[in-house]
Amino acid sequence: MTYDLFIGDRTFSSWSLRGWLMFEKFAIPHRVRMIGLYSGTMAADLAPLAPARTVPAMRTPEGDVLTDSLSMAETLAERHPGSGLWPADRAARAAARNLVTEMHSGFTALRSNCPNDISRQWIGYEPPAAVLADLQRIETLWSYARNIAGSSGPWLCGDYSLADVFYAPVACRIATYGLPVGAAARTYVNAHLSDPAFLNWKVEAGSESYDPHPYQLPLEQRAFPAAI
Ligand SMILES: N[C@@H](CCC(=O)N[C@@H](CS)C(=O)NCC(=O)O)C(=O)O
């Protein structure tokens, strides 16, 4: 009995990374099904999982279909209560929920201006004001969560939790676009970039290739960094 997890291209799909981390980091058994997000086969690939139309999506061992990262997260937390998906401490859990839900419903400037792409780093990217405002809010939330949870380690709310799952792609975007953040945020980004699960994801992403490569910018580029 295992879950089926449907994800898209690892190079680009930030929501797929979230969906995968919520299994991988909490040792929840799953089978990965790849969806052709950029090859034009997405609708056909997802047909067995109706009514899913985006990735990630999952099917429970009993056959229930979850079509969104947040419904997946809550379902996994309910079904695996001892797994640590949400922090055990009440206040840390509230802070983690704020983080997850603000990510899920917001930061549209960051998401639309800086598409997730873990294949490279742009040199000299100048973020618009709306992206800087999103980053400021994100840093405020990260620091608030750390204070509430008394977290002095690598992760936001104590041990690695759903809060970190949902901000892993933000760490990627900060790295890809060289976005300006403070020292604490840089340390947090580097915790994601060196996390063994993320490194496995990056290796798999390395086997994906595109011609032409989406999301071009008129800037110099170099390899996606191991740290910022
Ligand atoms: N709110 C959804 C967003 C999922 C999403 O937008 N996934 C993208 C890939 S990163 C996708 O499937 N895009 C294809 C499309 O919108 O047709 C979630 O949290 O799971």
Coordinates of C-alpha atoms and ligand atoms in Angstrom, one line a residue:
M1 CA 0.0 0.0 0.0
T2 CA 1.6 3.2 -1.1
Y3 CA 0.8 6.6 -2.4
D4 CA 1.0 7.7 -6.1
L5 CA 2.6 11.1 -6.4
F6 CA 2.3 12.9 -9.7
I7 CA 4.9 15.6 -10.4
G8 CA 6.2 17.7 -13.3
D9 CA 9.6 18.7 -14.5
R10 CA 12.0 18.9 -11.6
T11 CA 13.9 21.8 -13.2
F12 CA 11.0 24.1 -13.1
S13 CA 8.1 22.8 -11.1
S14 CA 8.2 24.5 -7.7
W15 CA 4.9 23.0 -6.5
S16 CA 6.1 19.6 -7.5
L17 CA 9.2 20.0 -5.4
R18 CA 6.8 20.8 -2.4
G19 CA 4.7 17.8 -3.1
W20 CA 7.7 15.5 -3.3
L21 CA 9.4 16.9 -0.2
M22 CA 6.3 16.3 1.9
F23 CA 6.8 12.6 1.2
E24 CA 10.5 12.4 1.0
K25 CA 11.4 14.3 4.1
F26 CA 9.0 12.4 6.3
A27 CA 9.7 8.9 4.9
I28 CA 6.2 8.4 3.6
P29 CA 6.3 5.6 1.0
H30 CA 5.3 6.8 -2.5
R31 CA 5.6 6.0 -6.2
V32 CA 6.5 9.0 -8.4
R33 CA 4.7 9.4 -11.7
M34 CA 6.2 12.0 -14.0
I35 CA 3.9 14.4 -15.9
G36 CA 5.0 16.1 -19.1
L37 CA 4.5 19.7 -18.0
Y38 CA 6.6 21.1 -20.8
S39 CA 6.2 18.4 -23.5
G40 CA 2.5 18.9 -24.1
T41 CA 1.3 15.6 -22.6
M42 CA 0.2 16.9 -19.3
A43 CA -3.6 16.6 -19.8
A44 CA -3.2 13.0 -21.0
D45 CA -0.7 12.1 -18.3
L46 CA -3.1 13.4 -15.6
A47 CA -6.2 11.8 -17.1
P48 CA -6.0 8.7 -14.7
L49 CA -6.1 11.2 -11.8
A50 CA -9.2 13.1 -12.7
P51 CA -10.1 15.8 -11.7
A52 CA -6.4 16.8 -11.2
R53 CA -5.2 19.4 -13.6
T54 CA -2.0 20.7 -12.0
V55 CA 0.9 19.1 -10.3
P56 CA 1.6 18.0 -7.6
A57 CA -1.4 15.7 -7.2
M58 CA -1.6 12.4 -5.4
R59 CA -3.7 9.3 -4.9
T60 CA -3.9 7.7 -1.5
P61 CA -3.6 3.9 -1.1
E62 CA -7.5 3.8 -0.8
G63 CA -7.9 5.7 -4.0
D64 CA -8.7 9.2 -2.8
V65 CA -7.4 11.9 -5.2
L66 CA -5.8 15.2 -3.8
T67 CA -5.3 17.8 -6.4
D68 CA -3.4 20.6 -4.6
S69 CA -0.3 20.9 -2.5
L70 CA -2.2 22.2 0.6
S71 CA -4.8 19.5 0.5
M72 CA -2.1 17.0 0.1
A73 CA -0.2 18.4 3.1
E74 CA -3.2 18.4 5.4
T75 CA -4.2 14.9 4.3
L76 CA -0.7 13.5 4.9
A77 CA -0.5 15.2 8.3
E78 CA -3.9 13.7 9.3
R79 CA -3.0 10.3 8.1
H80 CA 0.6 10.3 9.6
P81 CA 0.1 12.2 12.9
G82 CA 3.5 11.1 14.3
S83 CA 5.5 12.1 11.3
G84 CA 6.3 15.7 12.3
L85 CA 4.8 17.3 9.1
W86 CA 3.4 19.9 11.4
P87 CA 5.4 20.9 14.5
A88 CA 4.2 19.3 17.8
D89 CA 4.4 22.5 19.7
R90 CA 1.1 24.5 19.4
A91 CA 2.7 28.0 18.9
A92 CA 5.3 26.6 16.4
R93 CA 2.5 24.8 14.6
A94 CA 0.5 28.1 14.3
A95 CA 3.6 29.9 12.9
A96 CA 4.2 27.0 10.5
R97 CA 0.5 27.2 9.3
N98 CA 0.9 31.0 8.7
L99 CA 4.0 30.3 6.7
V100 CA 2.4 27.6 4.6
T101 CA -0.8 29.4 3.9
E102 CA 0.8 32.8 3.1
M103 CA 3.0 31.0 0.6
H104 CA 0.1 29.0 -0.9
S105 CA -2.0 32.1 -1.4
G106 CA 0.5 34.9 -2.0
F107 CA 3.9 36.1 -3.1
T108 CA 2.6 36.5 -6.7
A109 CA 5.2 39.1 -7.7
L110 CA 8.0 36.7 -6.7
R111 CA 6.3 33.8 -8.4
S112 CA 5.5 35.5 -11.6
N113 CA 8.7 37.6 -12.1
C114 CA 11.1 34.8 -11.0
P115 CA 10.0 31.5 -12.4
N116 CA 11.5 28.5 -10.6
D117 CA 14.5 27.2 -12.5
I118 CA 17.2 25.2 -10.8
S119 CA 19.3 24.7 -13.9
R120 CA 21.3 28.0 -13.6
Q121 CA 21.9 31.3 -11.8
W122 CA 21.4 34.7 -13.5
I123 CA 24.1 37.3 -13.0
G124 CA 22.9 40.9 -12.5
Y125 CA 19.2 40.4 -12.2
E126 CA 17.5 43.5 -10.8
P127 CA 14.2 42.6 -9.0
P128 CA 11.3 45.0 -9.4
A129 CA 9.9 46.7 -6.2
A130 CA 7.0 44.2 -5.9
V131 CA 9.5 41.3 -5.7
L132 CA 11.5 43.1 -3.0
A133 CA 8.3 43.7 -1.1
D134 CA 7.5 40.0 -1.3
L135 CA 11.0 39.2 0.0
Q136 CA 10.6 41.6 2.8
R137 CA 7.4 39.9 3.9
I138 CA 9.0 36.5 3.6
E139 CA 11.9 37.5 5.8
T140 CA 9.5 39.0 8.3
L141 CA 7.6 35.7 8.5
W142 CA 10.7 33.6 8.7
S143 CA 12.1 35.6 11.6
Y144 CA 8.7 35.7 13.4
A145 CA 8.4 31.9 13.1
R146 CA 11.9 31.4 14.4
N147 CA 11.2 33.6 17.4
I148 CA 7.9 31.9 18.2
A149 CA 9.3 28.4 17.8
G150 CA 12.6 29.2 19.5
S151 CA 14.3 27.8 16.5
S152 CA 18.1 28.3 16.4
G153 CA 18.8 25.4 14.0
P154 CA 18.6 25.3 10.2
W155 CA 14.8 25.1 9.9
L156 CA 12.1 27.7 10.6
C157 CA 9.9 26.1 13.3
G158 CA 12.3 23.7 15.0
D159 CA 12.7 20.4 13.2
Y160 CA 12.1 20.3 9.4
S161 CA 8.4 20.8 8.9
L162 CA 5.8 21.7 6.2
A163 CA 6.9 25.3 6.7
D164 CA 10.3 24.3 5.2
V165 CA 8.7 22.2 2.5
F166 CA 6.7 25.2 1.3
Y167 CA 9.7 27.6 1.3
A168 CA 12.2 25.3 -0.4
P169 CA 11.3 26.7 -3.8
V170 CA 11.7 30.3 -2.5
A171 CA 15.2 29.4 -1.5
C172 CA 15.7 28.2 -5.0
R173 CA 14.4 31.4 -6.5
I174 CA 16.7 33.5 -4.2
A175 CA 19.6 31.4 -5.5
T176 CA 18.6 31.5 -9.2
Y177 CA 18.0 35.2 -9.4
G178 CA 20.6 36.3 -6.8
L179 CA 17.9 38.0 -4.8
P180 CA 19.0 40.3 -2.0
V181 CA 18.3 38.9 1.5
G182 CA 19.8 39.3 5.0
A183 CA 22.3 37.1 6.7
A184 CA 19.7 34.9 8.5
A185 CA 17.8 34.3 5.3
R186 CA 21.0 33.4 3.4
T187 CA 21.8 30.8 6.0
Y188 CA 18.3 29.4 5.7
V189 CA 18.6 29.3 1.9
N190 CA 21.9 27.5 2.2
A191 CA 20.3 24.9 4.5
H192 CA 17.9 24.1 1.6
L193 CA 20.6 24.1 -1.1
S194 CA 22.6 21.6 0.9
D195 CA 19.8 19.4 2.1
P196 CA 20.3 15.8 0.9
A197 CA 16.7 15.4 -0.4
F198 CA 17.1 18.6 -2.4
L199 CA 20.4 17.5 -3.8
N200 CA 18.8 14.2 -5.0
W201 CA 16.0 16.3 -6.6
K202 CA 18.7 18.4 -8.3
V203 CA 20.6 15.4 -9.6
E204 CA 17.3 14.1 -11.2
A205 CA 16.6 17.5 -12.6
G206 CA 20.1 17.4 -14.3
S207 CA 18.8 14.7 -16.7
E208 CA 16.1 17.1 -18.1
S209 CA 17.0 19.1 -21.1
Y210 CA 15.1 21.7 -23.2
D211 CA 15.5 23.2 -26.6
P212 CA 14.8 26.1 -26.4
H213 CA 15.2 26.4 -22.7
P214 CA 12.2 28.3 -21.2
Y215 CA 12.4 31.5 -19.2
Q216 CA 15.3 33.2 -20.9
L217 CA 16.7 36.5 -19.7
P218 CA 19.1 38.9 -21.5
L219 CA 21.7 38.3 -18.7
E220 CA 24.8 36.2 -18.2
Q221 CA 24.3 33.0 -16.4
R222 CA 26.3 30.4 -14.5
A223 CA 25.6 27.0 -12.9
F224 CA 22.9 26.9 -10.1
P225 CA 24.9 27.5 -6.9
A226 CA 25.6 25.0 -4.1
A227 CA 25.4 28.0 -1.7
I228 CA 24.7 31.7 -1.9
Ligands
LIG1 N1 -2.3 25.7 -6.1 C1 -1.6 24.6 -6.8 C2 -0.7 25.1 -7.8 C3 -0.1 24.0 -8.6 C4 0.5 24.5 -9.9 O1 0.2 25.6 -10.4 N2 1.4 23.7 -10.5 C5 1.9 24.0 -11.8 C6 3.3 23.4 -11.9 S1 4.5 24.2 -10.8 C7 1.1 23.4 -12.9 O2 0.7 22.3 -12.8 N3 1.0 24.2 -14.0 C8 0.3 23.7 -15.2 C9 -1.0 24.4 -15.5 O3 -1.4 25.3 -14.7 O4 -1.6 24.1 -16.5 C10 -0.9 23.7 -5.7 O5 -0.7 24.3 -4.6 O6 -0.7 22.5 -5.9

